Coordinates of C-alpha atoms in Angstrom, one line a residue:
M28 CA -55.6 45.6 -26.2
D29 CA -55.6 42.8 -28.6
N30 CA -59.0 41.0 -28.4
Q31 CA -58.9 38.6 -31.6
H32 CA -59.1 35.3 -29.6
P33 CA -62.1 33.9 -28.3
P34 CA -62.9 34.0 -24.4
T35 CA -60.6 31.6 -22.7
R36 CA -58.9 31.1 -19.4
L37 CA -55.6 32.7 -18.6
V38 CA -52.8 30.5 -17.2
V39 CA -49.9 32.4 -15.2
P40 CA -46.8 30.5 -14.1
M41 CA -45.7 31.4 -10.8
Q42 CA -42.5 30.6 -8.9
R43 CA -41.6 30.5 -5.0
G44 CA -38.8 32.8 -4.5
A45 CA -36.9 32.5 -1.0
Y46 CA -38.8 32.3 2.2
Q47 CA -37.9 35.5 4.1
N48 CA -39.4 36.4 7.6
N49 CA -41.1 39.7 6.3
G50 CA -44.5 38.6 6.1
A51 CA -44.8 38.7 2.5
S52 CA -45.7 36.0 0.2
P53 CA -42.5 34.5 -1.7
W54 CA -44.6 33.4 -4.8
F55 CA -44.5 35.7 -8.0
C56 CA -45.0 35.8 -11.3
T57 CA -42.8 37.3 -14.1
L58 CA -44.9 39.6 -16.7
K59 CA -43.6 42.2 -19.1
L60 CA -44.7 45.7 -18.9
G61 CA -44.1 48.6 -21.1
T62 CA -42.9 49.0 -24.8
P63 CA -40.6 47.4 -25.7
A64 CA -41.6 44.8 -23.0
Q65 CA -39.5 44.9 -19.6
P66 CA -39.8 41.6 -17.6
L67 CA -40.5 42.1 -14.0
R68 CA -41.6 40.0 -11.0
F69 CA -45.1 40.7 -9.7
A70 CA -47.3 39.2 -6.8
I71 CA -50.9 38.3 -7.7
D72 CA -52.1 39.8 -4.5
T73 CA -55.8 39.4 -2.9
G74 CA -54.7 41.3 -0.2
T75 CA -54.7 44.7 -2.0
N76 CA -56.8 46.9 -4.3
M77 CA -54.4 48.5 -6.3
N78 CA -51.5 47.8 -8.7
W79 CA -48.0 48.9 -8.3
I80 CA -44.5 48.5 -9.6
T81 CA -40.7 49.6 -8.2
S82 CA -39.5 52.1 -10.8
T83 CA -36.8 54.3 -12.0
L84 CA -38.4 57.1 -9.9
C85 CA -36.8 55.9 -7.0
P86 CA -33.1 57.3 -6.2
A87 CA -30.4 54.7 -6.2
D88 CA -30.5 54.5 -2.3
Q89 CA -34.4 53.9 -2.4
C90 CA -36.5 51.1 -3.2
V91 CA -34.0 48.7 -2.2
H92 CA -35.4 44.9 -2.3
F93 CA -34.4 41.4 -2.7
S94 CA -35.7 40.9 -6.4
G95 CA -34.1 44.1 -7.8
G96 CA -36.1 44.8 -10.3
R97 CA -37.2 48.4 -11.7
F98 CA -39.2 49.6 -14.6
D99 CA -37.6 52.0 -16.5
F100 CA -40.6 54.3 -17.6
A101 CA -38.4 56.7 -19.7
A102 CA -37.6 53.6 -22.0
S103 CA -41.5 52.7 -22.7
S104 CA -43.3 54.5 -25.7
T105 CA -46.6 53.5 -24.3
F106 CA -46.0 55.0 -20.7
A107 CA -47.7 58.0 -19.3
F108 CA -48.3 59.7 -16.3
T109 CA -52.1 60.1 -15.1
D110 CA -51.4 62.6 -12.4
C111 CA -49.1 65.5 -11.7
L112 CA -48.8 64.5 -7.9
R113 CA -46.6 62.5 -5.8
R114 CA -48.2 60.9 -2.5
P115 CA -47.7 58.3 0.2
Y116 CA -49.4 55.0 0.1
S117 CA -49.5 53.4 3.3
F118 CA -49.3 49.3 3.9
G119 CA -50.0 50.3 7.6
P120 CA -47.5 48.9 10.0
W121 CA -45.7 47.2 7.1
G122 CA -44.4 50.3 5.7
T123 CA -45.2 53.5 3.2
M124 CA -44.4 54.1 -0.4
Q125 CA -44.0 57.4 -2.2
V126 CA -46.1 56.7 -5.5
E127 CA -47.0 58.4 -8.6
A128 CA -50.1 57.0 -11.0
A129 CA -49.3 56.3 -14.4
C130 CA -50.5 53.9 -17.4
D131 CA -49.0 51.5 -19.7
V132 CA -49.4 47.9 -21.2
L133 CA -49.1 44.9 -19.7
D134 CA -48.0 41.6 -21.6
V135 CA -49.7 38.7 -20.3
P136 CA -49.5 35.0 -21.2
G137 CA -50.6 34.2 -24.6
D138 CA -49.1 37.6 -25.8
D139 CA -52.0 39.6 -25.1
L140 CA -51.8 43.2 -24.2
V141 CA -53.9 44.9 -21.6
D142 CA -54.0 48.3 -20.6
I143 CA -53.1 48.9 -16.8
Q144 CA -53.2 51.7 -14.4
L145 CA -50.6 51.5 -11.7
F146 CA -48.5 53.3 -9.0
L147 CA -45.2 53.8 -10.0
T148 CA -42.9 53.7 -6.7
A149 CA -40.6 57.0 -5.8
A150 CA -39.5 55.8 -2.6
Y151 CA -39.6 53.1 0.0
E152 CA -37.2 51.9 2.8
G153 CA -37.3 49.5 5.6
E154 CA -36.4 45.9 6.5
Q155 CA -39.7 44.4 5.3
F156 CA -39.2 45.9 1.6
K157 CA -35.7 44.9 1.5
Q158 CA -36.6 41.1 2.0
L159 CA -39.2 41.4 -0.8
D160 CA -39.0 38.7 -3.5
W161 CA -41.2 40.6 -6.1
D162 CA -40.7 44.0 -7.8
G163 CA -44.7 45.0 -7.7
G164 CA -48.2 43.5 -7.3
L165 CA -51.3 43.2 -9.1
G166 CA -54.3 43.8 -6.7
L167 CA -57.4 41.5 -7.0
P168 CA -59.6 42.8 -4.3
C169 CA -62.8 41.0 -3.4
S170 CA -64.9 43.7 -5.3
S171 CA -64.6 46.1 -8.2
A172 CA -66.5 48.6 -5.6
Y173 CA -63.3 48.7 -3.4
L174 CA -60.8 49.4 -6.4
E175 CA -58.4 51.9 -5.6
N176 CA -59.4 54.7 -8.1
R177 CA -56.1 55.3 -9.9
S178 CA -55.6 51.8 -10.5
S179 CA -57.2 49.1 -12.8
F180 CA -58.7 45.8 -12.0
V181 CA -56.9 43.2 -14.4
L182 CA -59.5 40.5 -14.1
Q183 CA -62.4 43.0 -14.7
S184 CA -60.4 44.4 -17.8
L185 CA -59.9 41.1 -19.4
M186 CA -63.8 40.4 -19.2
R187 CA -64.5 43.6 -20.5
E188 CA -62.1 43.0 -23.3
G189 CA -63.6 39.9 -24.1
Q190 CA -60.3 37.7 -23.2
L191 CA -62.1 36.0 -20.4
A192 CA -65.7 34.9 -20.1
P193 CA -67.7 36.6 -17.4
T194 CA -69.6 33.3 -16.9
C195 CA -66.3 31.7 -15.4
P196 CA -65.6 34.5 -12.6
Y197 CA -62.8 32.6 -10.7
V198 CA -59.1 33.2 -9.8
T199 CA -57.2 30.1 -8.6
F200 CA -53.7 29.5 -7.1
D201 CA -52.0 26.0 -7.3
W202 CA -48.9 26.3 -5.6
N203 CA -46.4 23.5 -4.9
S204 CA -43.7 24.3 -2.3
R205 CA -41.7 21.2 -3.0
S206 CA -41.0 21.6 -6.8
R207 CA -41.3 25.7 -5.7
N208 CA -43.8 26.2 -9.1
G209 CA -47.3 26.9 -9.4
T210 CA -50.0 28.6 -11.2
C211 CA -52.5 31.4 -10.9
Q212 CA -55.4 30.8 -13.3
M213 CA -58.2 33.3 -14.2
G214 CA -61.3 32.2 -15.8
A215 CA -61.4 28.6 -15.1
V216 CA -61.2 25.9 -12.3
D217 CA -59.5 22.5 -12.8
P218 CA -62.3 19.9 -11.7
S219 CA -59.8 17.4 -10.6
K220 CA -58.4 19.5 -7.9
T221 CA -61.8 19.9 -6.3
Q222 CA -62.4 16.8 -4.8
G223 CA -62.1 15.3 -1.2
P224 CA -62.0 17.6 2.1
H225 CA -62.9 21.1 1.5
L226 CA -63.9 24.6 3.1
F227 CA -66.1 27.2 1.9
L228 CA -65.4 30.7 3.3
P229 CA -68.2 32.8 2.4
W230 CA -67.2 36.7 2.2
S231 CA -68.2 38.9 5.0
V232 CA -66.9 42.5 5.1
Y233 CA -64.1 43.3 7.7
N234 CA -64.6 47.1 8.6
K235 CA -62.7 47.4 12.0
L236 CA -60.2 49.3 10.1
P237 CA -61.7 51.9 7.7
G238 CA -60.4 51.4 4.2
V239 CA -59.9 47.7 3.9
E240 CA -63.1 46.5 2.9
Y241 CA -61.4 45.1 0.0
I242 CA -59.9 42.0 1.6
W243 CA -61.3 38.5 1.2
S244 CA -62.6 38.1 4.8
T245 CA -64.9 35.9 6.3
A246 CA -66.5 35.3 9.8
L247 CA -64.0 33.1 12.2
E248 CA -65.8 31.2 14.9
S249 CA -63.0 30.5 16.9
Y250 CA -59.2 30.8 17.0
S251 CA -57.5 28.3 19.4
V252 CA -53.8 27.5 20.2
G253 CA -53.3 23.8 21.4
S254 CA -55.9 23.5 24.0
H255 CA -56.4 27.4 24.6
L256 CA -59.4 29.2 23.0
L257 CA -58.1 32.6 22.3
A258 CA -60.8 34.4 20.6
R259 CA -64.5 33.9 19.6
D260 CA -66.5 35.7 16.8
I261 CA -63.7 37.6 15.0
Q262 CA -62.9 37.5 11.5
F263 CA -60.3 35.8 9.1
A264 CA -58.7 36.6 5.8
L265 CA -57.0 34.8 3.1
D266 CA -54.4 37.1 1.3
S267 CA -52.3 35.4 -1.4
G268 CA -49.7 38.4 -1.2
S269 CA -49.0 37.2 2.5
S270 CA -47.1 34.6 4.0
Q271 CA -47.2 34.4 8.0
F272 CA -50.3 34.8 10.2
K273 CA -50.9 38.4 10.9
G274 CA -53.5 40.7 12.4
D275 CA -54.9 41.3 15.8
D276 CA -51.9 42.5 17.9
S277 CA -53.1 40.8 21.5
L278 CA -53.8 37.5 19.6
M279 CA -50.7 37.3 17.7
R280 CA -48.6 38.1 21.0
Q281 CA -50.5 35.5 22.9
T282 CA -49.8 32.9 20.2
L283 CA -46.2 33.4 20.4
A284 CA -46.1 33.5 24.0
L285 CA -47.7 30.0 24.2
I286 CA -45.5 28.5 21.4
A287 CA -42.5 29.6 23.3
Q288 CA -43.5 27.4 26.2
G289 CA -42.3 24.8 23.9
E290 CA -45.1 22.5 23.7
H291 CA -45.7 22.6 19.8
P292 CA -49.5 23.3 19.9
D293 CA -51.8 23.1 16.9
I294 CA -53.3 26.2 15.5
V295 CA -57.0 25.6 14.9
L296 CA -59.2 27.9 13.0
G297 CA -62.9 27.0 13.6
F298 CA -65.7 28.1 11.0
T299 CA -69.2 27.8 11.4
D300 CA -68.8 25.1 8.7
G301 CA -65.6 23.8 8.8
E302 CA -61.9 23.8 10.3
I303 CA -58.5 24.4 9.7
T304 CA -55.8 22.7 11.6
L305 CA -51.9 23.6 11.2
G306 CA -49.3 21.9 13.1
A307 CA -46.0 23.3 14.6
D308 CA -44.1 21.9 11.5
L309 CA -46.1 24.1 9.2
Y310 CA -46.1 27.4 11.0
N311 CA -42.5 27.3 12.2
C312 CA -40.6 27.9 8.8
L313 CA -37.2 27.9 7.7
I314 CA -35.9 31.5 6.8
E315 CA -34.0 31.4 3.5
E316 CA -32.7 34.5 3.2
G317 CA -32.6 37.9 5.2
P318 CA -31.1 38.8 8.3
Q319 CA -32.9 35.6 10.2
K320 CA -31.4 33.2 7.3
G321 CA -31.0 29.7 8.4
Q322 CA -33.5 30.0 11.6
R323 CA -36.7 28.2 11.8
L324 CA -39.1 30.6 13.3
P325 CA -42.9 30.6 14.3
Q326 CA -44.7 32.8 11.7
F327 CA -46.8 35.1 13.8
A328 CA -46.8 39.0 13.6
P329 CA -49.0 41.7 14.9
L330 CA -50.5 43.9 12.5
G331 CA -52.6 46.5 14.2
M332 CA -56.1 45.0 12.7
T333 CA -58.2 44.5 15.5
D334 CA -60.3 41.1 15.9
L335 CA -58.8 39.8 12.7
V336 CA -56.5 36.7 11.8
L337 CA -55.2 36.9 8.1
V338 CA -52.8 34.5 6.6
G339 CA -51.4 33.9 3.0
S340 CA -48.9 31.1 1.6
L341 CA -48.7 29.4 5.1
V342 CA -52.4 27.7 4.1
M343 CA -52.5 28.4 0.5
E344 CA -49.3 26.0 -0.3
H345 CA -51.2 23.2 1.1
C346 CA -54.4 23.7 -0.8
Y347 CA -55.9 24.3 -4.1
T348 CA -57.5 27.7 -3.5
V349 CA -60.3 29.4 -5.7
Y350 CA -61.7 32.7 -5.3
E351 CA -65.1 33.2 -6.6
Y352 CA -66.8 36.5 -7.9
Q353 CA -70.3 37.3 -8.9
V354 CA -70.3 39.2 -12.2
V355 CA -73.0 41.8 -12.7
K356 CA -73.4 43.2 -16.2
C357 CA -74.2 46.9 -15.8
D358 CA -74.3 47.9 -19.3
R359 CA -72.8 46.7 -22.6
E360 CA -69.3 45.2 -21.9
V361 CA -69.5 46.8 -18.5
Y362 CA -69.0 44.3 -15.8
S363 CA -68.7 44.9 -12.1
L364 CA -67.5 42.2 -9.6
A365 CA -68.9 41.2 -6.0
P366 CA -67.3 38.9 -3.8
V367 CA -68.8 35.2 -3.1
G368 CA -66.0 33.7 -1.1
V369 CA -63.0 31.3 -1.3
W370 CA -62.8 27.8 -1.8
L371 CA -60.2 25.6 -0.2
F372 CA -59.3 22.0 -1.0
N373 CA -56.5 19.9 0.7
R374 CA -53.8 18.9 -1.7
P375 CA -53.8 15.0 -1.8
D376 CA -50.0 14.8 -1.9
G377 CA -49.5 17.2 1.2
P378 CA -50.7 17.7 4.7
Q379 CA -54.3 17.4 5.2
I380 CA -54.9 20.9 6.9
I381 CA -58.8 20.8 6.3
T382 CA -59.7 18.9 9.6
R383 CA -63.6 19.4 9.1
S384 CA -65.3 19.7 5.5
S385 CA -68.0 22.2 4.9
S386 CA -71.4 21.0 4.1
K387 CA -71.7 23.2 1.1
R388 CA -70.5 21.6 -2.0
F389 CA -68.4 23.3 -5.2
V390 CA -69.9 22.8 -8.1
P391 CA -67.4 23.4 -11.0
G392 CA -68.7 25.1 -14.3
A393 CA -70.4 28.4 -15.5
R394 CA -71.9 30.8 -13.2
A395 CA -75.2 33.2 -14.2
V396 CA -74.1 36.9 -14.8
L397 CA -76.8 39.1 -13.3
N398 CA -78.2 41.9 -15.2
H399 CA -79.7 43.6 -12.0
K400 CA -77.9 45.7 -9.4
V401 CA -76.5 44.1 -6.5
T402 CA -76.1 45.5 -2.9
L403 CA -72.9 44.8 -1.0
P404 CA -73.3 44.0 2.5
G405 CA -73.3 47.2 4.5
P406 CA -71.0 48.0 7.3
M407 CA -71.7 46.9 10.6
A408 CA -73.0 49.3 13.4
K409 CA -71.1 52.5 13.7
T410 CA -68.6 51.9 16.5
T411 CA -67.2 54.6 18.9
S412 CA -63.8 54.5 20.3
V413 CA -62.7 56.0 23.8
A414 CA -60.0 57.8 22.4
G415 CA -60.5 61.6 23.1
I416 CA -61.0 64.2 25.6
W417 CA -63.5 63.6 28.5
K418 CA -64.6 65.8 31.4
N419 CA -66.8 64.4 34.3
D420 CA -69.2 66.5 36.6
Y421 CA -66.1 67.7 39.0
G422 CA -64.8 69.4 36.1
S423 CA -61.7 66.9 35.9
V424 CA -60.6 66.3 32.1
M425 CA -59.2 63.1 30.8
S426 CA -57.3 63.0 27.4
L427 CA -57.0 59.3 26.1
A428 CA -55.3 57.9 23.1
V429 CA -56.1 54.2 21.7
S430 CA -53.6 51.7 20.2
G431 CA -55.5 48.5 19.5
H432 CA -57.0 47.7 22.8
N433 CA -54.2 49.6 24.8
I434 CA -55.2 52.8 26.2
H435 CA -52.9 55.6 27.6
G436 CA -53.2 59.3 28.5
S437 CA -53.2 61.9 31.0
Y438 CA -55.8 63.2 33.7
R439 CA -56.1 66.7 35.0
S440 CA -57.8 66.7 38.4
S441 CA -60.0 69.8 39.9
T442 CA -60.7 68.0 43.1
G443 CA -58.4 67.8 46.0
S444 CA -54.6 68.2 44.8
T445 CA -54.4 69.7 41.2
G446 CA -51.9 68.6 38.5
E447 CA -51.6 66.5 35.6
Y448 CA -51.1 62.6 36.0
R449 CA -50.6 59.3 34.1
I450 CA -53.2 56.9 32.6
T451 CA -53.1 53.3 31.2
G452 CA -55.5 50.7 30.7
Y453 CA -57.5 48.5 28.2
S454 CA -60.5 48.4 26.2
A455 CA -62.1 45.0 24.9
G456 CA -63.9 44.0 21.5
P457 CA -65.1 46.5 19.2
G458 CA -66.2 49.8 19.8
A459 CA -69.4 50.8 21.6
T460 CA -72.8 51.0 19.5
R461 CA -76.2 52.3 20.3
T462 CA -77.1 48.6 21.3
K463 CA -73.9 47.2 23.0
S464 CA -71.5 49.2 25.4
Q465 CA -67.7 48.6 25.2
P466 CA -65.8 47.8 28.4
V467 CA -62.9 49.9 29.6
A468 CA -60.5 50.0 32.5
L469 CA -57.9 52.2 33.6
A470 CA -55.2 52.9 36.3
I471 CA -54.3 56.2 37.4
E472 CA -50.8 57.2 39.3
W473 CA -51.3 60.4 41.3
H474 CA -48.0 61.7 41.3
D475 CA -48.0 65.0 39.3
L476 CA -46.0 65.2 36.4
G477 CA -45.5 68.9 36.4
N478 CA -44.2 71.3 38.9
E479 CA -47.2 71.2 41.5
K480 CA -46.1 71.3 45.1
P481 CA -45.8 67.4 46.7
D482 CA -48.2 66.3 49.1
P483 CA -49.5 62.9 50.5
S484 CA -51.9 62.0 47.6
W485 CA -48.4 61.5 45.3
N486 CA -48.3 58.0 46.8
W487 CA -52.1 57.3 45.8
T488 CA -53.3 55.1 42.7
S489 CA -56.5 54.8 41.2
G490 CA -58.4 51.7 39.5
L491 CA -61.5 52.6 37.3
S492 CA -63.4 50.1 35.4
G493 CA -67.0 50.4 33.6
Q494 CA -68.5 51.1 30.0
L495 CA -68.3 53.7 27.0
S496 CA -71.7 53.8 25.8
V497 CA -73.5 55.8 23.0
S498 CA -76.9 57.4 23.4
P499 CA -78.8 59.8 21.4
E500 CA -77.4 62.7 23.6
G501 CA -74.0 61.8 22.9
D502 CA -71.0 59.3 24.2
V503 CA -70.9 58.4 27.8
L504 CA -68.2 56.9 29.8
T505 CA -69.4 55.6 33.0
L506 CA -66.9 54.1 35.5
S507 CA -66.7 52.8 38.8
H508 CA -63.7 54.4 40.9
L509 CA -61.5 53.2 43.7
L510 CA -59.2 55.7 45.0
V511 CA -56.6 53.9 47.0
A512 CA -55.3 56.1 49.8
S513 CA -52.0 54.5 51.1
G514 CA -51.4 56.9 53.8
D515 CA -53.0 60.0 55.4
F516 CA -53.4 63.3 53.7
P517 CA -54.2 65.6 57.1
E518 CA -57.6 67.6 56.7
F519 CA -58.3 65.9 53.3
A520 CA -58.4 62.0 53.7
S521 CA -57.3 59.4 55.9
C522 CA -55.7 55.9 54.7
G523 CA -58.3 53.7 53.1
T524 CA -60.1 52.7 49.8
Y525 CA -62.5 55.3 48.5
V526 CA -65.4 54.2 46.0
D527 CA -67.0 56.7 43.6
K528 CA -68.9 56.6 40.3
L529 CA -67.7 59.0 37.8
I530 CA -69.6 59.9 34.4
Y531 CA -67.7 61.4 31.7
H532 CA -69.2 63.4 28.6
R533 CA -67.1 64.2 25.5
A534 CA -65.4 67.8 25.9
E535 CA -66.0 70.8 23.7
P536 CA -64.2 70.3 20.4
S537 CA -62.3 73.6 21.7
L538 CA -61.0 72.2 24.7
R539 CA -57.3 70.8 23.7
H540 CA -55.9 68.4 26.0
A541 CA -53.2 66.1 24.2
P542 CA -52.5 62.9 25.9
V543 CA -49.2 62.2 27.2
A544 CA -47.0 60.0 25.3
P545 CA -45.7 56.9 26.7
S546 CA -42.5 57.2 28.5
E547 CA -39.3 55.3 28.3
W548 CA -39.2 52.9 31.4
L549 CA -36.2 52.4 33.5
P550 CA -35.6 49.0 35.8
V551 CA -36.2 50.0 39.4
E552 CA -35.9 47.5 42.3
N553 CA -39.4 47.3 44.0
A554 CA -41.1 44.9 46.6
L555 CA -43.9 44.5 44.2
A556 CA -41.9 42.8 41.4
G557 CA -42.2 38.8 41.4
R558 CA -44.5 36.3 41.4
W559 CA -47.8 36.4 43.5
N560 CA -50.3 33.6 43.8
A561 CA -54.0 33.7 45.1
A562 CA -55.8 30.8 46.8
D563 CA -57.7 30.1 43.9
G564 CA -54.8 29.5 41.7
T565 CA -54.8 33.0 40.1
S566 CA -51.2 34.3 39.8
L567 CA -49.4 37.7 38.8
V568 CA -45.9 38.0 37.4
L569 CA -45.0 41.6 38.0
S570 CA -41.8 43.7 37.2
V571 CA -41.7 47.2 37.9
R572 CA -40.0 50.2 36.1
S573 CA -39.8 54.0 36.7
D574 CA -40.0 56.8 34.4
S575 CA -36.9 58.7 33.6
Q576 CA -37.2 61.3 36.6
Q577 CA -38.3 58.3 39.0
R578 CA -41.5 59.8 39.9
F579 CA -43.7 56.7 39.8
G580 CA -43.6 52.9 38.8
S581 CA -45.1 51.4 35.8
V582 CA -46.0 47.9 36.3
H583 CA -45.9 45.3 33.7
G584 CA -46.1 41.6 33.5
H585 CA -48.6 38.8 33.0
F586 CA -52.0 37.7 35.0
T587 CA -53.1 34.1 34.8
S588 CA -56.7 33.3 35.8
V589 CA -57.9 30.0 37.5
H590 CA -60.3 29.9 34.5
S591 CA -57.6 29.6 31.9
S592 CA -53.9 29.0 31.8
I593 CA -53.4 31.7 29.4
A594 CA -51.0 34.5 30.6
T595 CA -52.8 37.9 29.7
E596 CA -50.8 41.1 29.6
I597 CA -50.9 43.8 32.4
S598 CA -50.3 47.4 32.4
G599 CA -50.7 49.5 35.4
F600 CA -48.9 51.8 38.4
T601 CA -47.5 51.6 41.6
D602 CA -45.9 53.8 44.1
I603 CA -42.3 53.6 44.3
H604 CA -41.6 56.0 47.2
A605 CA -43.7 54.3 50.0
L606 CA -40.9 53.5 51.9
A607 CA -39.0 56.8 51.4
S608 CA -42.4 58.4 52.6
K609 CA -42.3 56.2 55.8
L610 CA -45.3 54.2 54.6
T611 CA -46.3 50.5 55.4
L612 CA -48.7 50.3 52.6
Q613 CA -47.8 50.9 48.9
S614 CA -50.6 51.6 46.5
V615 CA -51.2 49.4 43.4
S616 CA -53.5 49.7 40.4
I617 CA -53.1 47.5 37.3
T618 CA -55.5 46.7 34.6
V619 CA -56.0 43.4 32.3
A620 CA -57.9 42.5 29.2
T621 CA -58.8 39.0 28.5
T622 CA -59.7 38.4 24.9
Q623 CA -61.9 34.9 25.4
D624 CA -64.6 36.6 27.2
S625 CA -63.9 40.4 26.0
T626 CA -63.8 41.5 29.8
V627 CA -61.7 44.2 31.2
S628 CA -60.5 44.6 34.9
S629 CA -59.0 46.9 36.9
L630 CA -57.2 45.6 40.3
S631 CA -56.3 48.0 42.8
G632 CA -55.3 47.9 46.2
I633 CA -52.2 48.0 48.6
L634 CA -49.0 45.8 49.1
D635 CA -48.7 45.4 52.8
L636 CA -44.8 45.9 53.2
K637 CA -44.8 44.6 56.6
S638 CA -46.6 41.2 56.1
D639 CA -45.6 41.1 52.2
T640 CA -49.2 40.3 51.3
L641 CA -51.1 42.0 48.2
H642 CA -54.6 43.0 48.6
L643 CA -56.6 43.8 45.5
Q644 CA -60.0 44.8 44.7
V645 CA -61.2 43.8 41.5
L646 CA -63.6 45.6 39.1
A647 CA -64.3 43.4 36.4
S648 CA -66.5 44.8 33.4
S649 CA -67.7 43.4 30.2
S650 CA -70.0 44.4 27.0
I651 CA -73.4 44.7 27.9
A652 CA -76.7 46.0 26.3
P653 CA -78.0 49.4 27.7
D654 CA -81.0 47.8 29.3
H655 CA -78.8 45.8 31.5
A656 CA -76.3 48.2 32.6
Y657 CA -76.7 47.6 36.3
L658 CA -74.8 44.4 35.8
A659 CA -71.9 45.8 33.8
T660 CA -69.3 45.8 36.5
K661 CA -68.6 43.0 39.2
L662 CA -66.8 43.9 42.5
S663 CA -64.6 41.1 44.1
A664 CA -61.6 40.9 46.3
M665 CA -58.4 39.0 46.1
Q666 CA -55.4 38.3 48.2
F667 CA -52.0 37.2 47.0
T668 CA -48.8 35.8 48.9
R669 CA -45.6 35.9 47.2
A670 CA -44.4 32.5 45.4
T671 CA -41.6 31.1 47.1

């Protein structure tokens, strides 16, 4: 790299492209890659730990994107591949690229050349990519420790080559959405823009999803939509490569459901030392290109990242944003970067989204470079998921798969009737640790999925609720069990609800039992469908669908507690053959998870087809320390009548 200039700041002009409904930031810069230099559009992306560019490795029908640029590596005399393998690189639910590792030179403003390692794309497809306003991205992870090992860290390289002073470890973004112009500045802060209401977000590692520790995350004390508190003690991340709110699936769906009620609620992000409030006029955005062009849509999307709220330009366009690092000098001209945190300052000419300032003040100027090793905060206590194969003392085997907080799977019983049966349910909060359990609620439909001989238990259901705990002897799943026998089974059991405590341990690795994949459900008429109200104000809105062979009913809908007006999703089962079996009682087992207090519940019982009343026993479980396991699950009863 040419390093004839003294250390200074680097100012990169940025532009706002068309806002599209794909979750990616519309902001990009134009930089030149290769020799001779090829102008290409790059995002400067604090939400990734690698560099990449769309390239001519892609066939004509691949890598189609709105910006349209491709790096012609064969035309660059300074280009070289650094690996002989092509491999996938995943952005999670957003999409996957096929990439090859390479290196070349990047021409940055000031006509300086910096050596860069990056990925060349060989294939990608999908609607998200089609709406992309840029050709590639330059990653700015929170620390050099989390860098993808086949990419270079441009900020670190500029310090090493003497183009930026390590005493000014800042990256700032100043985006003006009205003029559609802005800057990214490295190595300096504009003091005139660090006045007035501000927010400091100290970095803390997010590791609920392994491999994304590089994001600029911080503790989020509360997340509210209008008057509804949806979550406490989760995490927040600010990502310059994103636009909309993304993250925890349940939170994003609940947010969209509340917005759909038409009351235009504020989104309030409560931090330990500050607060951000976004009104509906800021999160309902006009889509300027793409399939939804011309529509104004709320910008929230599930991303499969448990207990995380992530956002980008939706917030950053209204703030002067400073990402601050701590530089550690390991050796001569060898610098490592550790995260300090993110500073936000209200733009004086825009909406004042910082509604409570931090007490900590930003002091512009040089920062000390450390000469000793720094230890990054370690991961939180290792958590254990309920996913896997479990066996109880009766010899019954349960196989569970987990997606976010949703559980599905299958059950093989060795007591009474034998066969394979469907499971659905929820967990809450993070996985179990040595010091705290994870609550789990499940519903089982006792209609065999195979070719067993029919018997009266095929009309029955079960509700289970309890705890996943971790002990020195291994993982234990302890569940209170209510078996709902809606009709007599001669010589086995009479009609009634039976109580048991089931203890499961992980099965031997050699015991293979894949969970049954979710079915495609078909609408079916059933007496359980409709709205049901309890005397205390709790309500259920239920719909019933059947599997393709009409063996059993899958229950979906919403649960609204008297303690909260938030409608929470339901998953469960019911008997759809009660009338055909000449029964007056229809078994029901549903499950629900409430994010606000990290509680899961199974509600199991019967629908009395004569009186049209719904009688449910509730097993509610919450996370608890091992010493208080006897308080983990609470039993109550509820009666519902049909709303008229």
